[in-house]
Coordinates of C-alpha atoms in Angstrom, one line a residue:
Chain A
X1 CA 0.0 0.0 0.0
X2 CA 1.4 3.4 -1.0
X3 CA 0.7 6.9 0.4
X4 CA 1.1 8.6 -3.0
X5 CA 4.1 10.4 -1.6
X6 CA 7.3 8.8 -3.0
X7 CA 9.4 10.1 -0.1
X8 CA 7.1 8.6 2.5
X9 CA 6.8 5.3 0.6
X10 CA 10.6 5.1 0.3
X11 CA 11.0 5.9 4.0
X12 CA 8.5 3.2 4.9
X13 CA 10.5 0.7 2.9
X14 CA 13.8 1.5 4.5
X15 CA 15.3 -1.4 6.4
X16 CA 15.9 -0.8 10.1
X17 CA 19.2 -2.7 10.0
X18 CA 21.9 -2.8 7.4
X19 CA 24.7 -5.4 8.0
X20 CA 28.3 -4.2 7.6
X21 CA 30.2 -5.3 4.5
X22 CA 32.5 -7.5 6.7
X23 CA 32.4 -9.0 10.2
X24 CA 33.7 -6.2 12.5
X25 CA 33.8 -8.4 15.6
X26 CA 37.4 -9.6 15.2
X27 CA 38.6 -6.0 15.2
X28 CA 36.4 -5.1 18.1
X29 CA 37.5 -8.1 20.1
X30 CA 41.1 -7.1 19.6
X31 CA 40.4 -3.7 21.1
X32 CA 38.4 -5.0 24.1
X33 CA 41.5 -6.4 25.8
X34 CA 43.0 -2.9 26.1
X35 CA 39.7 -1.5 27.4
X36 CA 38.3 -3.7 30.1
X37 CA 35.0 -2.7 31.6
X38 CA 35.7 0.2 33.9
X39 CA 35.2 -1.3 37.3
X40 CA 37.5 -4.2 36.5
X41 CA 40.5 -2.3 35.2
X42 CA 43.7 -2.8 37.3
X43 CA 45.2 0.7 36.9
X44 CA 42.1 2.6 38.0
X45 CA 41.9 0.3 41.0
X46 CA 45.4 1.4 42.0
X47 CA 44.6 5.0 41.7
X48 CA 41.3 4.6 43.6
X49 CA 43.4 3.1 46.4
X50 CA 45.8 6.0 46.2
X51 CA 42.9 8.4 46.6
X52 CA 41.5 6.5 49.5
X53 CA 44.9 6.7 51.2
X54 CA 45.1 10.4 50.6
X55 CA 41.6 11.1 51.8
X56 CA 41.0 8.9 54.9
X57 CA 37.4 8.2 55.6
X58 CA 36.1 8.5 52.0
X59 CA 37.6 8.4 48.6
X60 CA 34.7 10.4 47.2
X61 CA 35.0 13.5 49.3
X62 CA 34.4 16.9 47.7
X63 CA 37.6 18.9 47.2
X64 CA 37.9 22.6 47.8
X65 CA 37.0 24.4 44.6
X66 CA 40.4 25.9 44.0
X67 CA 42.1 22.5 44.1
X68 CA 39.5 21.0 42.0
X69 CA 39.9 23.7 39.4
X70 CA 43.7 23.1 39.4
X71 CA 42.9 19.5 38.6
X72 CA 40.5 20.4 35.9
X73 CA 42.9 22.8 34.4
X74 CA 45.8 20.3 34.4
X75 CA 43.7 17.5 32.9
X76 CA 42.2 19.9 30.3
X77 CA 45.7 21.0 29.5
X78 CA 46.7 17.4 28.9
X79 CA 43.9 16.8 26.6
X80 CA 44.3 20.1 24.8
X81 CA 48.1 19.7 24.4
X82 CA 47.7 16.3 22.7
X83 CA 44.9 17.5 20.6
X84 CA 47.0 20.4 19.4
X85 CA 49.9 18.2 18.8
X86 CA 47.9 15.7 16.8
X87 CA 44.9 17.7 15.5
X88 CA 46.5 19.2 12.5
X89 CA 48.2 16.1 11.2
X90 CA 46.9 14.5 8.0
X91 CA 46.7 10.8 7.6
X92 CA 49.3 9.4 5.2
X93 CA 48.4 6.3 3.1
X94 CA 50.5 3.1 3.1
X95 CA 50.6 -0.5 4.0
X96 CA 51.2 -2.5 7.2
X97 CA 53.3 -1.2 10.2
X98 CA 55.0 -2.5 13.3
X99 CA 52.1 -4.0 15.2
X100 CA 54.1 -4.5 18.4
X101 CA 55.0 -0.9 18.8
X102 CA 51.5 0.2 17.9
X103 CA 49.8 -2.1 20.4
X104 CA 52.3 -1.4 23.1
X105 CA 51.6 2.4 22.7
X106 CA 47.9 1.8 22.6
X107 CA 48.0 -0.2 25.8
X108 CA 50.1 2.6 27.5
X109 CA 47.5 5.2 26.4
X110 CA 44.6 3.0 27.5
X111 CA 46.2 2.8 31.0
X112 CA 46.8 6.5 31.3
X113 CA 43.4 7.2 29.9
X114 CA 41.8 4.9 32.5
X115 CA 43.7 6.7 35.3
X116 CA 42.4 10.1 34.2
X117 CA 38.9 8.7 34.0
X118 CA 39.1 7.4 37.5
X119 CA 40.3 10.8 38.7
X120 CA 37.4 12.4 36.9
X121 CA 34.8 9.9 38.2
X122 CA 36.0 10.5 41.7
X123 CA 36.2 14.2 41.5
X124 CA 33.4 15.3 39.2
X125 CA 31.1 15.7 42.2
X126 CA 33.3 18.5 43.4
X127 CA 33.4 20.3 40.1
X128 CA 30.9 22.5 38.3
X129 CA 28.9 20.4 35.9
X130 CA 30.1 22.5 32.9
X131 CA 33.7 22.0 33.8
X132 CA 33.2 18.3 34.1
X133 CA 31.4 18.1 30.8
X134 CA 34.1 20.1 29.1
X135 CA 36.8 17.9 30.5
X136 CA 34.9 14.7 29.4
X137 CA 34.6 16.3 25.9
X138 CA 38.3 17.0 25.9
X139 CA 39.1 13.4 26.8
X140 CA 36.8 12.2 24.0
X141 CA 38.6 14.4 21.6
X142 CA 41.9 13.0 22.9
X143 CA 40.6 9.5 22.2
X144 CA 39.7 10.4 18.7
X145 CA 43.1 12.0 18.0
X146 CA 44.9 9.0 19.3
X147 CA 42.6 6.6 17.4
X148 CA 43.3 8.6 14.2
X149 CA 47.0 8.4 14.7
X150 CA 46.8 4.7 15.4
X151 CA 44.8 4.3 12.2
X152 CA 47.4 6.2 10.3
X153 CA 50.1 3.9 11.7
X154 CA 48.1 0.9 10.6
X155 CA 48.1 2.3 7.1
X156 CA 51.7 3.4 7.0
X157 CA 54.3 1.1 5.3
X158 CA 56.4 -0.9 7.8
X159 CA 59.7 0.7 8.5
X160 CA 58.9 3.8 6.4
X161 CA 59.8 7.3 7.5
X162 CA 56.1 8.0 7.8
X163 CA 55.7 5.0 10.1
X164 CA 58.6 6.1 12.3
X165 CA 57.4 9.6 12.4
X166 CA 53.9 8.6 13.4
X167 CA 55.2 6.2 16.1
X168 CA 57.3 9.0 17.5
X169 CA 54.3 11.3 17.5
X170 CA 52.2 8.7 19.2
X171 CA 54.9 7.9 21.8
X172 CA 55.3 11.6 22.6
X173 CA 51.6 12.1 22.9
X174 CA 51.3 9.2 25.3
X175 CA 54.2 10.5 27.4
X176 CA 52.8 14.0 27.4
X177 CA 49.4 12.7 28.6
X178 CA 51.0 10.6 31.3
X179 CA 53.1 13.4 32.6
X180 CA 50.3 15.9 32.8
X181 CA 47.9 13.3 34.2
X182 CA 50.5 12.5 36.9
X183 CA 50.9 16.2 37.7
X184 CA 47.1 16.6 38.1
X185 CA 46.9 13.6 40.4
X186 CA 49.8 14.9 42.5
X187 CA 47.9 18.2 42.9
X188 CA 44.8 16.4 44.0
Chain B
X1 CA 28.6 -7.1 -1.9
X2 CA 27.2 -9.6 0.6
X3 CA 28.1 -9.3 4.3
X4 CA 30.4 -11.9 5.8
X5 CA 28.8 -15.0 7.3
X6 CA 28.1 -14.6 11.0
X7 CA 28.0 -17.2 13.7
X8 CA 24.4 -18.1 14.7
X9 CA 22.9 -16.4 17.7
X10 CA 21.7 -18.1 20.8
X11 CA 18.1 -16.9 21.1
X12 CA 17.5 -18.6 24.4
X13 CA 19.9 -16.3 26.3
X14 CA 18.1 -13.3 27.8
X15 CA 19.6 -9.9 27.1
X16 CA 19.8 -9.1 30.8
X17 CA 21.9 -12.3 31.3
X18 CA 24.1 -11.3 28.4
X19 CA 24.6 -7.8 29.9
X20 CA 25.4 -9.2 33.3
X21 CA 27.9 -11.6 31.9
X22 CA 29.5 -9.1 29.6
X23 CA 29.8 -6.6 32.5
X24 CA 31.8 -9.2 34.3
X25 CA 34.2 -9.3 31.3
X26 CA 32.7 -12.2 29.3
X27 CA 33.6 -11.4 25.8
X28 CA 31.5 -14.2 24.3
X29 CA 28.5 -12.7 25.9
X30 CA 29.4 -9.3 24.5
X31 CA 29.8 -10.9 21.1
X32 CA 26.2 -12.1 21.3
X33 CA 25.1 -8.5 22.2
X34 CA 27.2 -7.3 19.2
X35 CA 25.6 -9.8 16.8
X36 CA 22.1 -8.9 18.0
X37 CA 22.5 -5.1 17.5
X38 CA 25.2 -4.6 14.9
X39 CA 22.9 -4.3 11.9
X40 CA 20.8 -1.6 13.6
X41 CA 23.8 0.4 14.8
X42 CA 25.6 0.1 11.5
X43 CA 22.5 1.4 9.6
X44 CA 22.4 4.3 12.0
X45 CA 26.1 5.2 11.6
X46 CA 26.0 4.7 7.8
X47 CA 23.0 6.9 7.3
X48 CA 24.3 9.6 9.7
X49 CA 27.8 9.9 8.3
X50 CA 27.1 8.8 4.7
X51 CA 30.5 7.0 4.4
X52 CA 30.7 3.2 4.6
X53 CA 34.3 3.1 5.7
X54 CA 33.8 5.7 8.4
X55 CA 30.5 4.0 9.4
X56 CA 32.4 0.8 10.1
X57 CA 35.0 2.6 12.2
X58 CA 32.2 4.3 14.2
X59 CA 30.4 1.0 14.8
X60 CA 33.6 -0.5 16.2
X61 CA 34.2 2.6 18.4
X62 CA 30.5 2.4 19.6
X63 CA 30.8 -1.2 20.7
X64 CA 34.2 -0.7 22.3
X65 CA 32.8 2.2 24.2
X66 CA 29.7 0.1 25.1
X67 CA 32.0 -2.6 26.4
X68 CA 33.7 -0.2 28.6
X69 CA 30.6 1.5 30.0
X70 CA 28.4 -1.6 30.2
X71 CA 28.9 -1.9 34.0
X72 CA 27.2 1.4 34.3
X73 CA 24.1 0.3 32.3
X74 CA 21.3 0.1 34.8
X75 CA 18.6 -1.2 32.5
X76 CA 16.4 1.9 32.8
X77 CA 16.0 1.7 29.0
X78 CA 16.4 -1.2 26.7
X79 CA 19.9 -2.2 25.7
X80 CA 19.1 -1.4 22.1
X81 CA 18.0 2.1 23.0
X82 CA 21.1 2.6 25.2
X83 CA 23.4 1.4 22.4
X84 CA 21.5 3.6 19.9
X85 CA 21.9 6.7 21.9
X86 CA 25.6 6.0 22.5
X87 CA 26.1 5.6 18.8
X88 CA 24.3 8.8 18.0
X89 CA 26.4 10.7 20.4
X90 CA 29.6 9.1 19.0
X91 CA 28.7 10.0 15.5
X92 CA 27.7 13.6 16.4
X93 CA 31.0 14.0 18.4
X94 CA 32.9 12.7 15.4
X95 CA 31.2 15.1 13.0
X96 CA 31.8 18.1 15.3
X97 CA 35.5 17.1 15.5
X98 CA 35.7 16.8 11.8
X99 CA 34.1 20.2 11.3
X100 CA 36.6 21.7 13.7
X101 CA 39.4 20.0 11.9
X102 CA 38.1 21.2 8.5
X103 CA 38.1 24.7 9.8
X104 CA 41.7 24.4 10.9
X105 CA 42.9 22.8 7.7
X106 CA 42.4 25.6 5.3
X107 CA 44.3 23.8 2.5
X108 CA 42.1 20.8 2.7
X109 CA 40.3 19.8 -0.5
X110 CA 36.6 20.4 0.2
X111 CA 35.5 17.7 -2.2
X112 CA 37.5 15.1 -0.3
X113 CA 34.9 15.2 2.5
X114 CA 31.9 14.6 0.2
X115 CA 30.4 11.1 0.5
X116 CA 30.8 8.9 -2.5
X117 CA 27.5 7.7 -3.9
X118 CA 29.2 4.7 -5.4
X119 CA 30.8 3.9 -2.1
X120 CA 27.6 4.1 -0.3
X121 CA 25.9 1.8 -2.8
X122 CA 28.7 -0.7 -2.1
X123 CA 27.8 -0.5 1.6
X124 CA 24.2 -1.5 1.0
X125 CA 22.8 -4.8 -0.2
X126 CA 19.6 -3.6 -1.6
X127 CA 17.4 -5.2 -4.3
X128 CA 14.9 -2.3 -4.0
X129 CA 15.7 0.5 -6.5
X130 CA 13.6 3.2 -4.7
X131 CA 15.1 2.3 -1.3
X132 CA 18.6 2.5 -2.7
X133 CA 17.8 5.7 -4.5
X134 CA 16.7 7.2 -1.1
X135 CA 19.8 5.9 0.7
X136 CA 22.0 7.5 -2.0
X137 CA 20.1 10.7 -2.0
X138 CA 20.2 10.9 1.8
X139 CA 24.0 10.3 1.7
X140 CA 24.4 13.1 -0.8
X141 CA 22.6 15.7 1.4
X142 CA 24.9 18.2 3.1
X143 CA 26.1 17.0 6.5
X144 CA 23.8 19.1 8.6
X145 CA 20.6 18.4 6.7
X146 CA 21.4 14.7 6.4
X147 CA 21.9 14.3 10.2
X148 CA 18.7 16.1 10.9
X149 CA 16.7 14.2 8.3
X150 CA 18.0 10.8 9.5
X151 CA 17.4 11.5 13.2
X152 CA 13.9 12.8 12.6
X153 CA 12.5 10.9 9.7
X154 CA 14.3 7.6 9.9
X155 CA 15.1 7.3 13.6
X156 CA 12.0 8.9 14.9
X157 CA 13.5 11.6 17.2
X158 CA 11.2 14.6 17.7
X159 CA 12.2 18.1 16.4
X160 CA 12.9 19.1 20.0
X161 CA 15.1 16.1 20.7
X162 CA 17.1 16.7 17.5
X163 CA 17.5 20.4 18.4
X164 CA 18.9 19.4 21.8
X165 CA 21.2 16.7 20.4
X166 CA 22.6 19.0 17.8
X167 CA 22.5 22.2 20.0
X168 CA 20.7 24.2 17.4
X169 CA 17.4 26.0 17.4
X170 CA 14.2 24.1 16.7
X171 CA 13.6 26.6 13.8
X172 CA 16.9 25.5 12.3
X173 CA 15.9 21.9 12.5
X174 CA 12.5 22.6 10.8
X175 CA 14.1 24.6 8.0
X176 CA 16.7 21.9 7.3
X177 CA 14.0 19.3 7.3
X178 CA 12.0 21.2 4.9
X179 CA 15.0 21.7 2.5
X180 CA 16.0 18.0 2.9
X181 CA 12.5 16.7 2.1
X182 CA 12.2 19.0 -0.9
X183 CA 15.5 17.9 -2.3
X184 CA 14.8 14.2 -1.7
X185 CA 11.4 14.5 -3.4
X186 CA 13.1 16.0 -6.4
X187 CA 15.5 13.1 -6.6
X188 CA 12.8 10.5 -6.1
X189 CA 10.3 12.0 -8.6

């Protein structure tokens, strides 16, 4: 039965689901190991314990506004710095690259990222909602930048100058994030 | 192009059981969740971004993010609804980031960002000419109009919800919808 409106008819005929061209599960599964569900991650647990030791009685206490803002500023700076470093880079084309280096750096980033997330999860109560949202958005931007760089590494030819340059960029980005995240955590 | 063969699902397992198992780190349970929802999430990403390659990357990102946040899923909405919203937010974030990047990269070739109709056709397995025409026509809409059209007309979000999701005025949503419908009717005529 048609409505007489070709657009409405075509919309009614659209399928709700469209299968991907290939099975995406193997790629997803490969990424899950580096991103365990949040409450099970080892690194966040260590940092939660650190917080508990620093703040006897409760690990979820509210911080004074000034200290919380320092934390926000430092973490935002971490996100912004890496986004600035990576944001303007174009993705070169190419073939395979050094999987070991790529995965190792990805694991390092995942660990640092998880640490930052724990800090945020624990301290967002003490921050203004807008600051917390902004920080979360910054971290998501950071994730995307790292993911784009990883993708570029996957496409770069093994041993090529592009591959080495991208690996250096990624390593520097991870180190920078780790340093700034550590600084923020010390302030807290 | 036909999609790759998928392992069969286990219909007897309830979704709440799968969620509970996946939240404990059971990747097999999460694979069942993935298989049940991937077609719907892929259709959403493909229509919102208009690029099959990018859509597949977004689907992967959505499920990886879902895996990570699954322990926080309280079941207040259906899992499908939760995944759907997560994917919508992911695609919108990606589009905002792309727009920011495009503004920074002044030397970028503007045509490079346009979706390829041929590529979109390759991402669909359709035997229905009108339906494929609509898919291609939607993919060829400008980014803003396409997202608004898909969210409202295909995914069923209200004008107000679209306006909130995209952080634009309701009037802008209505105007873009009007233009999108007019262009699509011209294509389908």
